[in-house]
XYZ file of N, CA and C in Angstrom:
540
model
N 0.814 -1.118 0.001
C 0.017 0.006 0.027
C 0.888 1.242 0.029
N 2.010 1.206 0.608
C 2.922 2.292 0.654
C 3.423 2.654 -0.808
N 3.581 1.733 -1.642
C 4.013 1.948 -2.886
C 3.035 2.713 -3.670
N 1.734 2.366 -3.554
C 0.689 3.213 -4.240
C 0.541 4.612 -3.692
N 0.658 4.672 -2.400
C 0.612 5.996 -1.683
C 1.801 6.721 -2.244
N 3.036 6.340 -2.376
C 4.192 6.991 -2.855
C 3.996 7.487 -4.179
N 3.462 6.506 -5.061
C 3.252 6.738 -6.529
C 2.359 7.933 -6.651
N 1.072 7.940 -5.979
C 0.077 8.884 -5.955
C 0.794 10.183 -5.449
N 1.594 10.335 -4.382
C 2.227 11.503 -3.951
C 3.137 12.114 -5.039
N 3.790 11.258 -5.770
C 4.700 11.669 -6.820
C 3.826 12.198 -8.037
N 2.852 11.452 -8.419
C 2.104 11.640 -9.634
C 1.093 12.822 -9.720
N 0.351 12.895 -8.428
C -0.660 13.840 -8.358
C -0.259 15.370 -8.537
N 0.806 15.721 -7.992
C 1.309 17.230 -8.358
C 1.683 17.383 -9.730
N 1.918 16.386 -10.461
C 2.368 16.575 -11.882
C 1.125 16.843 -12.772
N -0.064 16.383 -12.261
C -1.383 16.757 -13.002
C -1.762 18.176 -12.932
N -1.135 19.017 -12.058
C -1.350 20.471 -12.108
C -0.606 21.033 -13.315
N 0.339 20.485 -14.005
C 0.824 20.910 -15.275
C -0.067 21.192 -16.243
N -0.356 22.309 -16.653
C -1.425 22.551 -17.648
C -1.446 21.640 -19.058
N -0.161 21.175 -19.392
C -0.186 20.423 -20.568
C -0.871 19.078 -20.252
N -0.940 18.706 -19.011
C -1.802 17.358 -18.599
C -3.166 17.684 -18.997
N -3.627 18.953 -18.742
C -5.118 19.147 -18.905
C -5.507 19.219 -20.291
N -4.510 19.833 -21.175
C -4.807 20.116 -22.474
C -4.574 18.679 -23.360
N -3.769 17.899 -22.958
C -3.446 16.720 -23.887
C -4.510 15.768 -23.688
N -5.112 15.560 -22.534
C -6.127 14.332 -22.347
C -7.247 14.496 -23.455
N -8.044 15.554 -23.520
C -9.048 15.486 -24.677
C -8.479 15.180 -26.083
N -7.344 15.525 -26.389
C -6.721 15.214 -27.676
C -6.592 13.760 -28.056
N -6.614 12.930 -26.821
C -6.523 11.498 -27.069
C -7.862 10.885 -27.717
N -8.867 11.793 -27.702
C -10.141 11.281 -28.253
C -9.923 11.129 -29.892
N -8.958 11.822 -30.403
C -8.775 11.780 -31.895
C -8.162 10.404 -32.342
N -7.007 10.010 -31.558
C -6.564 8.729 -32.094
C -7.495 7.620 -31.541
N -8.126 7.728 -30.485
C -9.123 6.711 -30.041
C -10.226 6.642 -31.221
N -10.754 7.759 -31.752
C -11.739 7.668 -32.789
C -11.210 6.942 -33.949
N -9.978 7.309 -34.320
C -9.208 6.787 -35.483
C -9.186 5.309 -35.426
N -8.633 4.937 -34.331
C -8.327 3.502 -34.101
C -9.692 2.743 -34.085
N -10.621 3.236 -33.611
C -12.006 2.508 -33.587
C -12.539 2.520 -35.028
N -12.400 3.618 -35.702
C -12.901 3.625 -37.142
C -12.183 2.648 -37.975
N -10.834 2.474 -37.878
C -10.052 1.592 -38.547
C -9.898 0.126 -38.055
N -10.664 0.016 -36.823
C -10.761 -1.294 -36.066
C -9.399 -1.818 -35.899
N -8.802 -1.174 -34.983
C -7.354 -1.674 -34.665
C -7.224 -1.707 -33.157
N -7.769 -2.798 -32.539
C -7.982 -2.930 -31.143
C -6.652 -2.745 -30.288
N -5.460 -3.254 -30.743
C -4.115 -3.156 -30.073
C -3.958 -1.597 -29.897
N -3.899 -0.924 -31.106
C -3.543 0.513 -31.057
C -4.540 1.211 -30.140
N -5.655 0.881 -30.174
C -6.791 1.380 -29.270
C -6.464 1.210 -27.857
N -6.126 0.106 -27.441
C -5.874 -0.390 -26.110
C -4.677 0.528 -25.613
N -3.430 0.646 -26.499
C -2.248 1.296 -26.118
C -2.705 2.942 -25.993
N -3.517 3.436 -26.826
C -4.029 4.842 -26.742
C -4.689 5.109 -25.535
N -5.627 4.106 -25.144
C -6.333 4.349 -23.856
C -5.484 4.315 -22.580
N -4.518 3.440 -22.641
C -3.605 3.317 -21.608
C -2.593 4.485 -21.423
N -2.299 5.039 -22.656
C -1.514 6.380 -22.687
C -2.399 7.510 -22.096
N -3.690 7.515 -22.511
C -4.557 8.667 -22.049
C -4.646 8.478 -20.422
N -4.865 7.350 -19.945
C -5.062 7.132 -18.429
C -3.705 7.569 -17.745
N -2.515 7.396 -18.443
C -1.271 7.564 -17.618
C -0.786 9.119 -17.842
N -1.459 9.813 -18.858
C -0.960 11.101 -19.227
C -0.843 12.172 -18.139
N -1.581 11.937 -17.082
C -1.764 12.969 -16.038
C -0.407 13.050 -15.339
N 0.601 12.018 -15.379
C 1.789 12.352 -14.692
C 3.030 12.353 -15.818
N 2.693 12.437 -16.995
C 3.835 12.645 -17.847
C 4.814 13.910 -17.726
N 4.113 14.977 -17.378
C 4.759 16.346 -17.506
C 5.294 16.577 -15.956
N 6.377 17.523 -15.871
C 6.930 17.792 -14.528
C 6.020 18.698 -13.819
N 6.203 18.617 -12.455
C 5.331 19.391 -11.565
C 5.667 20.894 -11.882
N 4.544 21.659 -12.110
C 4.908 23.067 -12.467
C 5.533 23.889 -11.336
N 6.311 24.761 -11.727
C 7.004 25.646 -10.565
C 5.892 26.366 -9.809
N 4.896 26.866 -10.563
C 3.908 27.751 -9.902
C 2.540 27.209 -10.453
N 1.710 26.815 -9.684
C 0.359 26.252 -10.054
C -0.609 27.221 -10.176
N -1.576 27.121 -11.158
C -2.809 27.983 -11.184
C -3.423 27.675 -9.927
N -3.920 28.605 -9.229
C -4.783 28.573 -8.034
C -6.223 27.740 -8.303
N -6.780 28.112 -9.417
C -7.919 27.471 -9.790
C -7.815 25.978 -10.149
N -6.786 25.663 -10.803
C -6.352 24.346 -11.206
C -6.084 23.506 -9.796
N -5.472 24.084 -9.010
C -5.015 23.471 -7.822
C -6.263 23.176 -6.916
N -7.247 24.141 -6.940
C -8.474 23.907 -6.148
C -9.244 22.879 -6.717
N -9.346 22.780 -8.126
C -10.150 21.583 -8.730
C -9.388 20.367 -8.478
N -8.095 20.282 -8.482
C -7.419 18.900 -8.100
C -7.604 18.636 -6.651
N -7.692 19.625 -5.861
C -7.874 19.412 -4.472
C -9.245 18.718 -4.202
N -10.225 19.252 -4.922
C -11.638 18.606 -4.889
C -11.551 17.290 -5.317
N -10.959 17.003 -6.493
C -10.970 15.602 -6.991
C -10.188 14.645 -5.991
N -8.999 15.378 -5.394
C -8.329 14.383 -4.518
C -9.172 14.045 -3.311
N -9.924 14.949 -2.765
C -10.747 14.850 -1.635
C -11.830 13.706 -1.967
N -12.295 13.795 -3.310
C -13.408 12.766 -3.695
C -12.777 11.293 -3.815
N -11.510 11.203 -4.156
C -10.863 9.987 -4.197
C -10.427 9.393 -2.759
N -10.079 10.341 -1.990
C -9.645 9.952 -0.711
C -10.737 9.563 0.278
N -11.860 10.371 0.031
C -13.012 10.025 0.859
C -14.313 10.072 0.029
N -14.322 8.892 -0.758
C -15.413 8.765 -1.660
C -16.703 8.512 -1.091
N -17.702 9.134 -1.773
C -19.301 8.902 -1.499
C -19.808 8.164 -2.651
N -21.043 7.884 -2.571
C -21.801 7.163 -3.662
C -21.777 8.021 -4.815
N -21.807 9.374 -4.807
C -21.709 10.272 -5.795
C -20.420 10.242 -6.609
N -19.374 9.878 -5.830
C -17.962 9.671 -6.544
C -17.985 8.424 -7.140
N -18.481 7.353 -6.885
C -18.462 6.139 -7.383
C -19.435 6.230 -8.690
N -20.611 6.827 -8.509
C -21.485 6.874 -9.644
C -20.776 7.766 -10.691
N -20.078 8.874 -10.373
C -19.371 9.638 -11.353
C -18.354 8.923 -12.075
N -17.459 8.221 -11.272
C -16.516 7.365 -11.725
C -16.898 6.382 -12.759
N -18.055 5.843 -12.467
C -18.712 4.806 -13.465
C -19.020 5.458 -14.915
N -19.271 6.844 -14.975
C -19.535 7.398 -16.149
C -18.315 7.468 -17.095
N -17.105 7.281 -16.549
C -15.962 7.424 -17.427
C -15.927 6.319 -18.362
N -16.000 4.979 -17.859
C -16.035 3.833 -18.813
C -17.118 3.993 -19.763
N -18.390 4.437 -19.329
C -19.542 4.607 -20.179
C -19.153 5.688 -21.345
N -18.542 6.800 -21.013
C -18.262 7.665 -21.973
C -17.304 7.128 -23.052
N -16.183 6.400 -22.468
C -15.153 5.827 -23.337
C -15.786 4.830 -24.247
N -16.556 3.900 -23.606
C -17.258 2.806 -24.297
C -18.154 3.405 -25.449
N -18.931 4.406 -25.089
C -19.686 5.053 -26.093
C -18.986 5.668 -27.329
N -17.900 6.332 -26.895
C -17.029 6.905 -27.974
C -16.479 5.855 -28.949
N -15.967 4.768 -28.257
C -15.561 3.618 -29.104
C -16.602 3.219 -30.042
N -17.722 2.852 -29.348
C -18.862 2.246 -30.264
C -19.346 3.144 -31.344
N -19.319 4.434 -31.091
C -19.955 5.372 -32.216
C -18.905 5.412 -33.344
N -17.720 5.433 -33.062
C -16.752 5.393 -34.232
C -16.536 4.058 -34.812
N -16.550 2.896 -33.832
C -16.477 1.633 -34.378
C -17.625 1.353 -35.374
N -18.730 1.751 -35.197
C -20.011 1.504 -36.125
C -20.078 2.713 -37.003
N -19.128 3.546 -37.091
C -18.919 4.616 -38.074
C -20.071 5.637 -38.056
N -20.515 5.988 -37.029
C -21.493 7.221 -36.826
C -20.780 8.408 -36.422
N -20.496 9.304 -37.388
C -19.770 10.484 -37.128
C -20.531 11.405 -36.166
N -21.741 11.566 -36.530
C -22.666 12.364 -35.812
C -22.775 12.047 -34.428
N -23.011 10.907 -34.063
C -23.119 10.338 -32.695
C -21.841 10.434 -31.850
N -20.693 10.195 -32.634
C -19.275 10.504 -32.133
C -19.134 11.925 -31.710
N -19.551 12.808 -32.357
C -19.375 14.176 -32.037
C -20.379 14.429 -30.806
N -21.596 13.994 -30.732
C -22.401 14.159 -29.688
C -21.740 13.529 -28.470
N -21.187 12.483 -28.561
C -20.647 11.750 -27.398
C -19.487 12.425 -26.879
N -18.564 12.887 -27.812
C -17.382 13.625 -27.414
C -17.811 14.950 -26.685
N -18.504 15.774 -27.348
C -18.977 17.099 -26.897
C -19.714 17.071 -25.820
N -20.676 15.951 -25.628
C -21.501 15.979 -24.472
C -20.715 15.403 -23.152
N -19.694 14.547 -23.620
C -19.020 14.066 -22.368
C -17.966 15.039 -21.857
N -17.380 15.846 -22.697
C -16.503 16.948 -22.272
C -17.343 18.063 -21.582
N -18.497 18.453 -22.189
C -19.386 19.467 -21.553
C -19.906 19.038 -20.057
N -20.205 17.583 -19.983
C -20.589 17.165 -18.827
C -19.530 17.227 -17.669
N -18.214 16.919 -18.144
C -17.053 16.909 -17.285
C -16.854 18.305 -16.920
N -16.966 19.439 -17.656
C -16.922 20.835 -17.333
C -18.113 21.140 -16.228
N -19.246 20.672 -16.562
C -20.411 21.040 -15.640
C -20.277 20.239 -14.277
N -19.748 19.013 -14.335
C -19.526 18.413 -13.049
C -18.526 18.944 -12.280
N -17.356 19.502 -12.851
C -16.328 20.085 -12.174
C -16.753 21.414 -11.551
N -17.392 22.165 -12.209
C -18.047 23.466 -11.840
C -18.944 23.229 -10.682
N -19.823 22.230 -10.798
C -20.826 21.799 -9.782
C -20.138 21.420 -8.438
N -18.971 20.721 -8.616
C -18.276 20.242 -7.370
C -17.225 21.112 -6.772
N -16.707 22.180 -7.653
C -15.602 22.913 -7.189
C -15.941 24.389 -7.364
N -17.073 24.738 -7.721
C -17.515 26.247 -7.794
C -16.822 26.897 -8.915
N -16.515 28.090 -8.750
C -16.100 29.028 -9.942
C -14.473 28.499 -10.380
N -13.970 27.828 -9.477
C -12.640 27.321 -9.792
C -12.728 26.145 -10.980
N -13.848 25.567 -11.039
C -14.162 24.449 -11.977
C -14.034 25.044 -13.437
N -14.225 26.490 -13.543
C -14.152 27.038 -14.703
C -12.771 26.875 -15.469
N -11.740 26.560 -14.654
C -10.492 26.332 -15.189
C -10.292 25.155 -16.153
N -11.365 24.258 -16.138
C -11.432 23.214 -17.127
C -11.985 23.680 -18.437
N -12.666 24.886 -18.579
C -13.365 25.353 -19.655
C -12.413 25.377 -20.814
N -11.271 26.087 -20.789
C -10.294 26.184 -21.854
C -9.738 25.037 -22.317
N -9.182 24.279 -21.422
C -8.612 22.851 -21.851
C -9.566 21.978 -22.512
N -10.693 21.756 -21.905
C -11.733 20.753 -22.423
C -12.507 21.445 -23.565
N -12.774 22.745 -23.477
C -13.341 23.425 -24.694
C -12.600 23.430 -25.882
N -11.233 23.622 -25.662
C -10.178 23.412 -26.781
C -10.386 21.990 -27.447
N -10.317 21.015 -26.556
C -10.648 19.632 -26.996
C -11.827 19.432 -27.741
N -12.733 19.978 -27.314
C -14.085 19.883 -28.187
C -13.959 20.599 -29.432
N -13.360 21.656 -29.521
C -13.321 22.468 -30.927
C -12.346 21.650 -31.774
N -11.178 21.114 -31.377
C -10.191 20.492 -32.185
C -10.715 19.107 -32.689
N -11.530 18.444 -31.805
C -12.117 17.149 -32.091
C -13.188 17.319 -33.133
N -14.145 18.266 -32.940
C -15.243 18.554 -34.025
C -14.597 19.115 -35.199
N -13.580 19.853 -35.136
C -13.026 20.390 -36.370
C -12.387 19.239 -37.291
N -11.570 18.450 -36.544
C -10.997 17.428 -37.181
C -11.938 16.460 -37.847
N -13.132 16.063 -37.139
C -14.063 15.043 -37.549
C -14.749 15.684 -38.712
N -15.157 16.949 -38.651
C -15.960 17.463 -39.651
C -14.923 17.719 -41.008
N -13.777 18.084 -40.780
C -12.651 18.239 -42.015
C -12.575 16.902 -42.571
N -12.223 15.752 -41.887
C -12.194 14.470 -42.425
C -13.421 14.081 -43.226
N -14.503 14.264 -42.515
C -15.833 13.907 -43.159
C -16.037 14.657 -44.504
N -15.711 15.857 -44.473
C -15.845 16.625 -45.765
C -14.951 16.175 -46.889
N -13.659 15.961 -46.551
C -12.612 15.689 -47.388
C -12.886 14.166 -47.937
N -13.434 13.273 -47.268
C -13.606 11.980 -47.608
C -15.138 11.745 -48.138
N -15.918 12.812 -48.013
C -17.248 12.595 -48.504
C -18.106 11.771 -47.611
N -17.879 11.764 -46.238
C -18.537 10.941 -45.241
C -19.713 11.730 -44.670
N -20.940 11.078 -44.423
C -21.968 11.952 -43.838
C -21.763 12.111 -42.350
N -22.097 13.296 -41.858
C -22.054 13.601 -40.399
C -23.605 13.235 -39.888
N -23.905 11.943 -40.107
C -25.241 11.519 -39.780
C -25.162 10.716 -38.485
N -26.391 10.592 -37.955
C -26.517 9.749 -36.592
C -26.609 8.357 -36.845
N -26.470 7.897 -37.981
C -26.397 6.439 -38.206
C -25.014 5.997 -38.831
N -24.720 4.668 -38.660
C -23.534 4.346 -39.063
C -23.642 2.936 -39.765
N -22.517 2.579 -40.557
C -22.571 1.326 -41.185
C -22.135 0.297 -40.257
N -22.900 -0.768 -39.980
C -22.408 -1.708 -38.879
C -21.521 -2.661 -39.544
N -21.466 -2.853 -40.812
C -20.653 -3.963 -41.393
C -19.575 -3.290 -42.365
N -18.931 -2.283 -41.922
C -17.916 -1.690 -42.796
C -18.472 -0.567 -43.775
N -17.656 -0.445 -44.681
C -18.148 0.594 -45.795
C -19.001 0.308 -46.832
N -19.617 -0.862 -46.839
C -20.521 -1.365 -47.802
C -21.781 -0.325 -47.949
N -22.170 -0.145 -49.173
C -23.345 0.817 -49.342
C -24.652 -0.035 -49.006
N -25.531 0.519 -48.118
C -26.698 -0.292 -47.793
C -27.863 0.346 -48.392
N -27.667 1.207 -49.432
C -28.979 1.671 -50.174
C -29.474 0.732 -50.971
N -30.786 0.599 -51.161
C -31.321 -0.346 -52.161
C -30.855 -0.069 -53.491
N -30.753 -1.215 -54.219
C -30.369 -1.090 -55.643
C -31.511 -0.832 -56.469
N -31.465 0.279 -57.372
C -32.648 0.408 -58.237
C -32.183 0.204 -59.636
N -32.983 -0.422 -60.471
C -32.657 -0.705 -61.873
C -33.630 -0.038 -62.794
Protein backbone atom coordinates (compact mmCIF):
# COMPACT_ATOMS: atom_id res chain seq x y z
CA UNK A 1 0.00 0.00 0.00
CA UNK A 2 2.92 2.35 0.66
CA UNK A 3 4.07 1.92 -2.93
CA UNK A 4 0.68 3.09 -4.22
CA UNK A 5 0.62 6.02 -1.79
CA UNK A 6 4.17 6.99 -2.78
CA UNK A 7 3.27 6.81 -6.46
CA UNK A 8 0.16 8.96 -5.91
CA UNK A 9 2.19 11.52 -3.93
CA UNK A 10 4.69 11.69 -6.81
CA UNK A 11 2.15 11.67 -9.66
CA UNK A 12 -0.69 13.85 -8.37
CA UNK A 13 1.26 17.18 -8.33
CA UNK A 14 2.31 16.56 -11.94
CA UNK A 15 -1.35 16.72 -12.90
CA UNK A 16 -1.19 20.43 -12.03
CA UNK A 17 0.87 20.95 -15.18
CA UNK A 18 -1.48 22.63 -17.69
CA UNK A 19 -0.15 20.40 -20.50
CA UNK A 20 -1.68 17.47 -18.66
CA UNK A 21 -5.07 19.16 -18.88
CA UNK A 22 -4.78 20.07 -22.55
CA UNK A 23 -3.47 16.75 -23.82
CA UNK A 24 -6.12 14.44 -22.37
CA UNK A 25 -9.05 15.51 -24.62
CA UNK A 26 -6.76 15.22 -27.65
CA UNK A 27 -6.54 11.48 -27.05
CA UNK A 28 -10.10 11.25 -28.34
CA UNK A 29 -8.73 11.80 -31.87
CA UNK A 30 -6.56 8.66 -32.02
CA UNK A 31 -9.19 6.72 -30.09
CA UNK A 32 -11.76 7.64 -32.72
CA UNK A 33 -9.33 6.81 -35.53
CA UNK A 34 -8.36 3.42 -34.13
CA UNK A 35 -12.01 2.54 -33.59
CA UNK A 36 -12.89 3.66 -37.12
CA UNK A 37 -10.06 1.56 -38.56
CA UNK A 38 -10.82 -1.25 -36.10
CA UNK A 39 -7.36 -1.64 -34.62
CA UNK A 40 -7.92 -2.90 -31.06
CA UNK A 41 -4.26 -3.12 -30.02
CA UNK A 42 -3.56 0.48 -31.03
CA UNK A 43 -6.81 1.49 -29.32
CA UNK A 44 -5.82 -0.25 -26.08
CA UNK A 45 -2.37 1.37 -26.13
CA UNK A 46 -3.93 4.79 -26.73
CA UNK A 47 -6.36 4.35 -23.83
CA UNK A 48 -3.47 3.28 -21.58
CA UNK A 49 -1.52 6.35 -22.68
CA UNK A 50 -4.52 8.60 -21.98
CA UNK A 51 -4.99 7.15 -18.50
CA UNK A 52 -1.32 7.64 -17.65
CA UNK A 53 -0.92 11.09 -19.22
CA UNK A 54 -1.70 12.96 -16.01
CA UNK A 55 1.82 12.32 -14.72
CA UNK A 56 3.88 12.65 -17.93
CA UNK A 57 4.78 16.27 -17.36
CA UNK A 58 6.91 17.78 -14.60
CA UNK A 59 5.31 19.41 -11.61
CA UNK A 60 4.84 23.10 -12.45
CA UNK A 61 6.96 25.63 -10.58
CA UNK A 62 3.87 27.73 -9.94
CA UNK A 63 0.41 26.19 -10.07
CA UNK A 64 -2.71 27.98 -11.22
CA UNK A 65 -4.78 28.45 -8.03
CA UNK A 66 -8.02 27.45 -9.77
CA UNK A 67 -6.45 24.27 -11.17
CA UNK A 68 -5.03 23.50 -7.73
CA UNK A 69 -8.50 23.94 -6.18
CA UNK A 70 -10.06 21.61 -8.76
CA UNK A 71 -7.42 18.96 -8.13
CA UNK A 72 -7.85 19.36 -4.37
CA UNK A 73 -11.57 18.71 -4.84
CA UNK A 74 -10.85 15.64 -6.97
CA UNK A 75 -8.27 14.37 -4.49
CA UNK A 76 -10.81 14.78 -1.68
CA UNK A 77 -13.34 12.77 -3.69
CA UNK A 78 -10.82 9.98 -4.21
CA UNK A 79 -9.57 9.89 -0.62
CA UNK A 80 -13.04 10.09 0.95
CA UNK A 81 -15.38 8.70 -1.71
CA UNK A 82 -19.15 8.89 -1.48
CA UNK A 83 -21.76 7.17 -3.60
CA UNK A 84 -21.71 10.25 -5.85
CA UNK A 85 -18.00 9.70 -6.48
CA UNK A 86 -18.54 6.08 -7.42
CA UNK A 87 -21.47 6.98 -9.66
CA UNK A 88 -19.41 9.71 -11.33
CA UNK A 89 -16.45 7.39 -11.84
CA UNK A 90 -18.74 4.84 -13.48
CA UNK A 91 -19.53 7.42 -16.15
CA UNK A 92 -15.91 7.46 -17.37
CA UNK A 93 -15.98 3.94 -18.88
CA UNK A 94 -19.50 4.62 -20.17
CA UNK A 95 -18.20 7.70 -22.00
CA UNK A 96 -15.17 5.87 -23.33
CA UNK A 97 -17.24 2.85 -24.38
CA UNK A 98 -19.80 5.09 -26.09
CA UNK A 99 -17.06 6.96 -27.90
CA UNK A 100 -15.52 3.72 -29.11
CA UNK A 101 -18.87 2.26 -30.17
CA UNK A 102 -19.92 5.32 -32.16
CA UNK A 103 -16.73 5.38 -34.19
CA UNK A 104 -16.45 1.58 -34.43
CA UNK A 105 -19.90 1.53 -36.02
CA UNK A 106 -18.95 4.60 -38.04
CA UNK A 107 -21.46 7.14 -36.88
CA UNK A 108 -19.66 10.47 -37.02
CA UNK A 109 -22.70 12.40 -35.81
CA UNK A 110 -23.12 10.31 -32.67
CA UNK A 111 -19.37 10.38 -32.15
CA UNK A 112 -19.42 14.16 -32.03
CA UNK A 113 -22.43 14.12 -29.71
CA UNK A 114 -20.66 11.72 -27.34
CA UNK A 115 -17.36 13.64 -27.35
CA UNK A 116 -18.89 17.08 -26.96
CA UNK A 117 -21.53 15.89 -24.51
CA UNK A 118 -18.94 14.06 -22.42
CA UNK A 119 -16.56 17.00 -22.28
CA UNK A 120 -19.42 19.42 -21.52
CA UNK A 121 -20.59 17.08 -18.75
CA UNK A 122 -17.05 16.99 -17.30
CA UNK A 123 -16.93 20.81 -17.28
CA UNK A 124 -20.37 20.98 -15.66
CA UNK A 125 -19.52 18.30 -13.09
CA UNK A 126 -16.29 20.07 -12.16
CA UNK A 127 -18.01 23.45 -11.78
CA UNK A 128 -20.80 21.85 -9.73
CA UNK A 129 -18.27 20.24 -7.39
CA UNK A 130 -15.65 22.98 -7.12
CA UNK A 131 -17.52 26.20 -7.83
CA UNK A 132 -15.99 28.95 -9.94
CA UNK A 133 -12.60 27.23 -9.80
CA UNK A 134 -14.11 24.54 -12.00
CA UNK A 135 -14.14 27.04 -14.85
CA UNK A 136 -10.41 26.32 -15.11
CA UNK A 137 -11.43 23.23 -17.10
CA UNK A 138 -13.33 25.31 -19.66
CA UNK A 139 -10.37 26.26 -21.84
CA UNK A 140 -8.56 22.88 -21.94
CA UNK A 141 -11.73 20.82 -22.40
CA UNK A 142 -13.39 23.42 -24.64
CA UNK A 143 -10.27 23.45 -26.84
CA UNK A 144 -10.49 19.66 -27.03
CA UNK A 145 -14.12 19.93 -28.11
CA UNK A 146 -13.27 22.43 -30.85
CA UNK A 147 -10.26 20.47 -32.13
CA UNK A 148 -12.11 17.14 -32.15
CA UNK A 149 -15.16 18.62 -33.87
CA UNK A 150 -13.04 20.44 -36.46
CA UNK A 151 -10.98 17.31 -37.19
CA UNK A 152 -14.02 15.07 -37.61
CA UNK A 153 -15.84 17.60 -39.80
CA UNK A 154 -12.72 18.19 -41.92
CA UNK A 155 -12.12 14.47 -42.47
CA UNK A 156 -15.81 13.90 -43.20
CA UNK A 157 -15.85 16.69 -45.81
CA UNK A 158 -12.63 15.57 -47.48
CA UNK A 159 -13.70 11.93 -47.66
CA UNK A 160 -17.35 12.59 -48.46
CA UNK A 161 -18.57 10.92 -45.27
CA UNK A 162 -21.95 11.88 -43.85
CA UNK A 163 -22.13 13.52 -40.43
CA UNK A 164 -25.25 11.53 -39.73
CA UNK A 165 -26.51 9.81 -36.63
CA UNK A 166 -26.41 6.42 -38.32
CA UNK A 167 -23.43 4.28 -39.09
CA UNK A 168 -22.64 1.30 -41.25
CA UNK A 169 -22.45 -1.70 -38.93
CA UNK A 170 -20.60 -3.89 -41.40
CA UNK A 171 -17.89 -1.71 -42.80
CA UNK A 172 -18.04 0.61 -45.73
CA UNK A 173 -20.52 -1.26 -47.89
CA UNK A 174 -23.33 0.74 -49.33
CA UNK A 175 -26.65 -0.24 -47.74
CA UNK A 176 -28.88 1.72 -50.13
CA UNK A 177 -31.34 -0.35 -52.13
CA UNK A 178 -30.33 -1.08 -55.69
CA UNK A 179 -32.65 0.48 -58.27
CA UNK A 180 -32.68 -0.69 -61.84
